[in-house]
Amino acid sequence: MAVENGELAGLHEQLKDRLGRRGLLRAAAGVGALTAAASVAGQGPASAAPSSGPHVSYPGQILQPGKGPVHGRHYLRADADEVRWGYVPSLGSDPVLRMRSGETLTVDTLSHEGLLEDQGRDPLAYFRSQGVPADRVLKDAVSVARDYDRTARNFDVDGPHVVIGPVAVEGAEPGDVLKVEPLSLLPRVPYGVISSRHGKGALARRADGSAPDGITAAEVMPPMADDGRASGDPEKYGNVSVFTPVERGSHGAQAVLPLGRKAKVRFPLAPHMGMMGVAFADAGSPTDPLLNSIPPTLGGGNIDIRHLGEDSAFYLPVFAEGALFYMGDPHFAMGNGEAALTALEGSLRATFRLTVCKPGSGDAPSVAYRYPFGETKDTWIPVGLSDPDGSASGNLGDLDVAMRRAVVNALDFLQDDLGMDRATAYAYLSAAADFEVSQVVDRTTGVHGMISKSHFRG
């Protein structure tokens, strides 16, 4: 459901001005820079943290649907009759909202953790079992788990993600780029969940039950291949979900996990959207694997790059009229690689600015007209995927393939956008750029490069 938020138009315009970005290449010359996000009404700024990550205020206020601050001109809720659970929109999907290029959109994104079948498909009962009072469980989580057609979901086949959209952006046409800027990412609740399921993760068994190369059977982590799946009951699969509270710390909001009998380990929140994408594939069957929410594609989707939080931009090639933008898989924090399957999953109220970039305008990196590309205020992020056509090419998870594509995309950017000799650019990447594993768990694996803008400022 979309509503206009006229009463907050003034705040929206202030945010738009303060969060304005200059051109990509002007930033390289040291002229342009991203600005910090404005403080959220009702939530004071967090204390300065020693790290360079985002400063996140403790979410003392529960952001139930329609309650609390909304920064965008448009507002979308995760209503059970409008979300896609486990699948992304196709090229022919009807939009749930239409907006103009350059406008802002606030979305109550919803984590799938606590809603899934292996957790009982009852978030009220699941989170209450973890000590969460009923009034601090999100109402839209309860609604989606209760009202979404149970016969329409297959836990062992469908993706887990609660997908919202698509949103049509006026003027977007195939061959353009959609620039997605996360302006604000507010935790809706002070808790999240980290899970390992479906026999996935870096240390999961092969399908035949054997240990993967490089480790022994004793080193394989659960869930095991013989975890009861023949029973057909997801609650008996041996999956692992770790409830993770968020507490107010001396350096802002921190996630807390147990360490031994009395001690605790704490780490800062770094909210970002695991899934930001545009329609890429034609519609097939209702459960077409090419539309499954798990593997990322050339249209983005479940890209899982932890750097794409506030003060970032994600550029997506457009394949459909209106672009048909969708989002999901909100994260409170994630390590590169996402080794155990999920990040610290937690629901976010996310505000985006969506802008159409036309070929030849210079408003987007040239690579982005054919491949997803990221940017922060300090870094350009060329992306490589092992199988960007999704299931069409077999969902190969070869990290070597993803690495090669990330390097080629980095070379194309350095040569075509910054004018660097290609052989020199190849040497530069080896000496001064970092390549990080985005994730190893989404069927199609990812590697992204980190190219520092400061190296190109003369």
Coordinates of N, CA and C in Angstrom, one line a residue, residues 159-301:
G159 N 12.8 -19.0 -2.2 CA 13.7 -18.1 -1.4 C 13.1 -17.7 -0.1
P160 N 13.9 -17.2 0.9 CA 13.3 -16.9 2.2 C 12.8 -15.4 2.2
H161 N 13.2 -14.6 1.3 CA 13.1 -13.1 1.5 C 11.7 -12.6 1.2
V162 N 11.3 -11.7 2.1 CA 10.1 -10.9 1.9 C 10.4 -9.7 1.0
V163 N 9.9 -9.8 -0.3 CA 10.3 -8.9 -1.3 C 9.2 -7.9 -1.5
I164 N 9.5 -6.6 -1.5 CA 8.5 -5.5 -1.7 C 8.8 -4.8 -3.0
G165 N 7.7 -4.6 -3.7 CA 7.8 -3.9 -5.0 C 7.0 -4.8 -6.0
P166 N 7.1 -4.4 -7.3 CA 8.1 -3.4 -7.9 C 7.6 -2.0 -7.9
V167 N 8.5 -1.1 -7.9 CA 8.2 0.4 -8.0 C 8.6 0.8 -9.4
A168 N 7.7 1.4 -10.1 CA 8.0 2.0 -11.5 C 8.5 3.4 -11.3
V169 N 9.6 3.7 -12.0 CA 10.2 5.1 -12.0 C 10.0 5.7 -13.4
E170 N 9.2 6.8 -13.4 CA 8.9 7.4 -14.7 C 10.1 7.7 -15.5
G171 N 10.1 7.4 -16.8 CA 11.2 7.7 -17.7 C 12.2 6.7 -17.9
A172 N 12.2 5.6 -17.0 CA 13.2 4.6 -17.1 C 12.9 3.6 -18.3
E173 N 13.8 3.4 -19.1 CA 13.6 2.5 -20.3 C 14.8 1.5 -20.3
P174 N 14.6 0.4 -21.0 CA 15.7 -0.6 -21.2 C 16.9 0.1 -21.8
G175 N 18.0 -0.1 -21.3 CA 19.3 0.5 -21.7 C 19.7 1.7 -20.8
D176 N 18.8 2.1 -19.9 CA 19.1 3.2 -18.9 C 19.8 2.5 -17.7
V177 N 20.1 3.3 -16.7 CA 20.6 2.9 -15.4 C 19.7 3.5 -14.4
L178 N 19.3 2.7 -13.4 CA 18.6 3.2 -12.2 C 19.6 3.4 -11.1
K179 N 19.8 4.6 -10.6 CA 20.7 4.9 -9.5 C 19.9 4.8 -8.2
V180 N 20.3 4.0 -7.3 CA 19.6 3.7 -6.0 C 20.4 4.3 -4.9
E181 N 19.9 5.3 -4.2 CA 20.7 5.8 -3.0 C 20.0 5.6 -1.7
P182 N 20.5 4.7 -0.9 CA 19.9 4.6 0.5 C 20.3 5.8 1.3
L183 N 19.2 6.6 1.6 CA 19.4 7.8 2.4 C 19.3 7.6 3.9
S184 N 18.5 6.7 4.3 CA 18.3 6.4 5.7 C 17.9 5.0 5.9
L185 N 18.6 4.3 6.9 CA 18.3 2.9 7.2 C 18.1 2.8 8.7
L186 N 16.9 2.7 9.2 CA 16.6 2.8 10.6 C 16.1 1.4 11.1
P187 N 16.8 0.8 12.1 CA 16.3 -0.4 12.7 C 14.9 -0.2 13.2
R188 N 14.1 -1.2 12.9 CA 12.7 -1.1 13.4 C 12.5 -1.7 14.7
V189 N 13.4 -2.6 15.1 CA 13.3 -3.3 16.4 C 14.8 -3.5 16.9
P190 N 14.9 -3.7 18.3 CA 16.2 -3.8 18.8 C 16.7 -5.3 18.9
Y191 N 16.5 -6.1 17.9 CA 16.9 -7.5 17.9 C 17.0 -8.0 16.4
G192 N 17.8 -9.0 16.2 CA 17.8 -9.7 14.9 C 18.1 -11.1 15.1
V193 N 18.4 -11.8 14.0 CA 18.6 -13.3 14.0 C 19.7 -13.6 13.0
I194 N 20.6 -14.5 13.4 CA 21.6 -15.1 12.4 C 21.3 -16.5 12.3
S195 N 21.2 -17.0 11.0 CA 20.8 -18.4 10.8 C 21.7 -19.2 9.9
S196 N 21.7 -20.5 10.0 CA 22.3 -21.4 9.1 C 21.3 -22.5 8.8
R197 N 20.9 -22.6 7.5 CA 19.9 -23.6 7.2 C 20.1 -24.1 5.8
H198 N 19.3 -25.1 5.4 CA 19.3 -25.6 4.0 C 20.7 -26.3 3.7
G199 N 21.5 -26.7 4.7 CA 22.7 -27.3 4.4 C 23.7 -26.4 3.7
K200 N 23.6 -25.0 3.9 CA 24.4 -24.1 3.2 C 25.5 -23.5 4.1
G201 N 26.2 -22.5 3.6 CA 27.3 -22.0 4.3 C 28.6 -22.5 3.8
A202 N 29.7 -21.8 4.2 CA 31.0 -22.2 3.7 C 31.4 -23.6 4.2
L203 N 30.9 -24.1 5.3 CA 31.3 -25.4 5.8 C 30.2 -26.4 5.7
A204 N 29.3 -26.3 4.7 CA 28.2 -27.3 4.6 C 28.7 -28.5 3.8
R205 N 28.0 -29.6 4.1 CA 28.3 -30.9 3.3 C 27.8 -30.7 1.9
R206 N 28.4 -31.5 1.0 CA 27.9 -31.6 -0.4 C 26.5 -32.3 -0.3
A207 N 25.9 -32.3 -1.5 CA 24.5 -32.9 -1.6 C 24.6 -34.4 -1.3
D208 N 25.7 -35.1 -1.6 CA 25.8 -36.5 -1.3 C 26.3 -36.8 0.1
G209 N 26.4 -35.8 0.9 CA 26.7 -36.0 2.3 C 28.2 -35.9 2.7
S210 N 29.1 -35.8 1.6 CA 30.5 -35.8 1.9 C 30.9 -34.4 2.2
A211 N 32.1 -34.3 2.8 CA 32.7 -33.0 3.2 C 33.2 -32.3 2.0
P212 N 33.1 -31.0 1.9 CA 33.7 -30.2 0.8 C 35.2 -30.3 0.8
D213 N 35.8 -29.9 -0.3 CA 37.3 -29.9 -0.4 C 37.9 -29.0 0.6
G214 N 39.0 -29.5 1.2 CA 39.7 -28.6 2.1 C 39.4 -28.8 3.6
I215 N 38.3 -29.5 3.9 CA 38.0 -29.8 5.3 C 37.5 -31.2 5.5
T216 N 37.6 -31.7 6.7 CA 37.2 -33.1 7.0 C 35.7 -33.1 7.5
A217 N 35.2 -34.3 7.5 CA 33.8 -34.5 7.9 C 33.6 -34.0 9.3
A218 N 34.6 -34.1 10.2 CA 34.4 -33.5 11.6 C 34.3 -32.0 11.6
E219 N 34.8 -31.4 10.5 CA 34.8 -29.9 10.5 C 33.6 -29.3 9.8
V220 N 32.7 -30.1 9.3 CA 31.5 -29.7 8.7 C 30.6 -29.1 9.8
M221 N 29.9 -28.0 9.5 CA 29.0 -27.4 10.5 C 27.6 -27.8 10.2
P222 N 26.7 -27.8 11.2 CA 25.3 -28.1 10.9 C 24.7 -26.9 10.2
P223 N 23.5 -27.1 9.6 CA 22.7 -28.4 9.6 C 23.3 -29.4 8.6
M224 N 23.3 -30.7 9.0 CA 23.9 -31.8 8.3 C 22.9 -32.2 7.2
A225 N 23.5 -33.0 6.3 CA 22.7 -33.5 5.2 C 21.6 -34.5 5.6
D226 N 21.9 -35.2 6.8 CA 20.9 -36.2 7.3 C 20.1 -35.6 8.5
D227 N 19.7 -34.4 8.3 CA 19.1 -33.7 9.4 C 17.6 -33.8 9.5
G228 N 17.0 -34.8 8.9 CA 15.6 -35.1 9.0 C 14.7 -34.6 7.9
R229 N 15.3 -34.1 6.8 CA 14.5 -33.5 5.7 C 13.5 -34.5 5.2
A230 N 13.8 -35.8 5.2 CA 12.8 -36.8 4.7 C 11.5 -36.7 5.5
S231 N 11.5 -36.2 6.7 CA 10.3 -36.1 7.5 C 9.3 -35.1 6.9
G232 N 9.9 -34.1 6.1 CA 9.0 -33.1 5.5 C 8.6 -32.0 6.5
D233 N 9.2 -32.0 7.7 CA 8.9 -31.0 8.7 C 10.1 -30.1 8.9
P234 N 10.0 -28.9 8.4 CA 11.2 -27.9 8.5 C 11.6 -27.7 10.0
E235 N 10.7 -27.8 11.0 CA 11.1 -27.6 12.3 C 12.0 -28.7 12.9
K236 N 12.1 -29.8 12.2 CA 13.0 -30.9 12.6 C 14.2 -31.0 11.8
Y237 N 14.6 -30.0 11.0 CA 15.7 -30.0 10.1 C 17.0 -29.8 10.7
G238 N 17.1 -29.5 11.9 CA 18.4 -29.2 12.6 C 19.0 -27.9 12.2
N239 N 18.2 -27.0 11.7 CA 18.7 -25.6 11.4 C 19.1 -24.9 12.6
V240 N 19.9 -23.9 12.5 CA 20.4 -23.1 13.6 C 20.0 -21.7 13.5
S241 N 19.3 -21.1 14.4 CA 19.0 -19.7 14.4 C 19.5 -19.1 15.8
V242 N 20.3 -18.0 15.7 CA 20.8 -17.4 16.9 C 20.2 -16.0 17.1
F243 N 19.3 -15.9 18.1 CA 18.7 -14.7 18.4 C 19.7 -13.7 18.9
T244 N 19.7 -12.5 18.4 CA 20.8 -11.5 18.7 C 20.2 -10.2 19.1
P245 N 20.2 -9.9 20.4 CA 19.7 -8.6 20.9 C 20.6 -7.4 20.5
V246 N 20.0 -6.2 20.4 CA 20.8 -5.0 20.2 C 20.7 -4.2 21.4
E247 N 21.8 -3.7 21.9 CA 21.9 -2.9 23.1 C 22.5 -1.6 22.9
R248 N 22.2 -0.6 23.7 CA 22.9 0.7 23.7 C 24.2 0.6 24.3
G249 N 25.3 0.9 23.5 CA 26.6 0.8 23.9 C 27.3 2.2 24.0
S250 N 28.5 2.2 24.5 CA 29.2 3.5 24.6 C 29.5 4.1 23.2
H251 N 29.5 3.3 22.1 CA 29.7 3.8 20.8 C 28.5 3.6 19.9
G252 N 27.3 3.7 20.5 CA 26.1 3.5 19.7 C 25.5 2.1 19.8
A253 N 24.6 1.8 18.9 CA 24.0 0.5 19.0 C 24.9 -0.7 18.7
Q254 N 24.8 -1.7 19.5 CA 25.7 -2.9 19.3 C 24.9 -4.2 19.4
A255 N 25.3 -5.1 18.6 CA 24.7 -6.5 18.6 C 25.5 -7.2 19.7
V256 N 24.8 -8.2 20.4 CA 25.4 -8.9 21.5 C 25.2 -10.4 21.3
L257 N 26.3 -11.1 21.4 CA 26.3 -12.6 21.4 C 27.0 -13.1 22.6
P258 N 26.6 -14.3 23.1 CA 27.3 -14.9 24.3 C 28.7 -15.3 24.0
L259 N 29.5 -15.1 25.0 CA 30.9 -15.6 24.9 C 31.3 -16.3 26.2
G260 N 31.2 -17.6 26.1 CA 31.4 -18.4 27.4 C 30.2 -18.3 28.3
R261 N 30.4 -18.5 29.6 CA 29.3 -18.6 30.5 C 28.7 -17.2 30.9
K262 N 29.6 -16.2 31.0 CA 29.2 -14.9 31.5 C 29.6 -13.8 30.6
A263 N 30.6 -13.9 29.8 CA 31.1 -12.8 28.9 C 30.2 -12.7 27.7
K264 N 30.4 -11.6 27.0 CA 29.6 -11.3 25.8 C 30.6 -10.7 24.7
V265 N 30.2 -11.0 23.5 CA 30.9 -10.3 22.4 C 30.0 -9.3 21.8
R266 N 30.5 -8.2 21.5 CA 29.7 -7.1 21.0 C 30.3 -6.6 19.6
F267 N 29.4 -6.2 18.7 CA 29.9 -5.6 17.5 C 28.9 -4.6 17.0
P268 N 29.4 -3.6 16.3 CA 28.5 -2.5 15.9 C 27.6 -2.8 14.8
L269 N 26.4 -2.1 14.7 CA 25.5 -2.3 13.6 C 26.1 -1.5 12.4
A270 N 25.8 -2.1 11.2 CA 26.1 -1.4 10.0 C 25.0 -1.7 9.0
P271 N 23.8 -1.1 9.2 CA 22.7 -1.4 8.4 C 22.9 -1.3 6.9
H272 N 22.4 -2.2 6.1 CA 22.3 -2.1 4.7 C 21.3 -3.1 4.1
M273 N 20.9 -2.9 2.9 CA 19.9 -3.8 2.3 C 20.7 -4.8 1.5
G274 N 20.4 -6.1 1.9 CA 21.0 -7.2 1.1 C 20.5 -7.3 -0.3
M275 N 19.2 -6.8 -0.5 CA 18.6 -7.0 -1.8 C 18.1 -5.6 -2.3
M276 N 18.6 -5.2 -3.4 CA 18.2 -4.1 -4.2 C 18.3 -4.4 -5.6
G277 N 17.2 -4.4 -6.4 CA 17.2 -4.9 -7.7 C 16.2 -4.3 -8.6
V278 N 16.3 -4.6 -9.9 CA 15.3 -4.3 -10.9 C 14.9 -5.5 -11.6
A279 N 13.7 -5.5 -12.2 CA 13.2 -6.7 -12.9 C 14.2 -7.1 -14.0
F280 N 14.5 -8.4 -14.1 CA 15.5 -8.8 -15.1 C 15.0 -9.9 -16.0
A281 N 14.1 -10.8 -15.5 CA 13.8 -12.0 -16.2 C 12.3 -12.0 -16.6
D282 N 12.0 -12.7 -17.7 CA 10.6 -12.8 -18.1 C 9.9 -13.7 -17.1
A283 N 8.6 -13.6 -17.0 CA 7.8 -14.4 -16.1 C 7.7 -15.8 -16.7
G284 N 7.9 -16.8 -15.8 CA 7.8 -18.2 -16.1 C 6.7 -18.8 -15.3
S285 N 6.9 -19.9 -14.7 CA 5.9 -20.5 -13.8 C 5.9 -19.6 -12.5
P286 N 4.9 -19.8 -11.6 CA 4.9 -19.0 -10.4 C 6.2 -19.2 -9.5
T287 N 6.8 -20.4 -9.7 CA 8.1 -20.6 -8.9 C 9.3 -20.8 -9.8
D288 N 9.3 -20.0 -10.9 CA 10.4 -20.1 -11.8 C 11.7 -19.8 -11.1
P289 N 12.7 -20.8 -11.2 CA 14.0 -20.6 -10.5 C 14.7 -19.3 -10.9
L290 N 14.5 -18.8 -12.1 CA 15.2 -17.6 -12.5 C 14.7 -16.4 -11.8
L291 N 13.5 -16.5 -11.2 CA 12.9 -15.4 -10.4 C 13.0 -15.7 -8.9
N292 N 13.7 -16.7 -8.5 CA 13.9 -17.0 -7.1 C 14.7 -15.9 -6.5
S293 N 14.4 -15.5 -5.2 CA 15.0 -14.4 -4.6 C 16.4 -14.6 -4.1
I294 N 16.9 -15.9 -4.2 CA 18.2 -16.1 -3.6 C 19.4 -15.7 -4.5
P295 N 19.5 -16.1 -5.8 CA 20.7 -15.7 -6.5 C 20.6 -14.3 -7.1
P296 N 21.7 -13.5 -7.0 CA 21.7 -12.2 -7.6 C 21.9 -12.4 -9.1
T297 N 21.5 -11.4 -9.9 CA 21.6 -11.4 -11.3 C 22.2 -10.1 -11.9
L298 N 22.1 -9.9 -13.2 CA 22.5 -8.7 -13.8 C 21.6 -7.6 -13.4
G299 N 20.4 -7.9 -12.9 CA 19.5 -6.9 -12.4 C 19.7 -6.6 -10.9
G300 N 20.8 -7.1 -10.3 CA 21.0 -6.9 -8.9 C 20.3 -7.9 -8.1
G301 N 19.4 -7.5 -7.2 CA 18.7 -8.5 -6.3 C 19.5 -8.7 -5.1

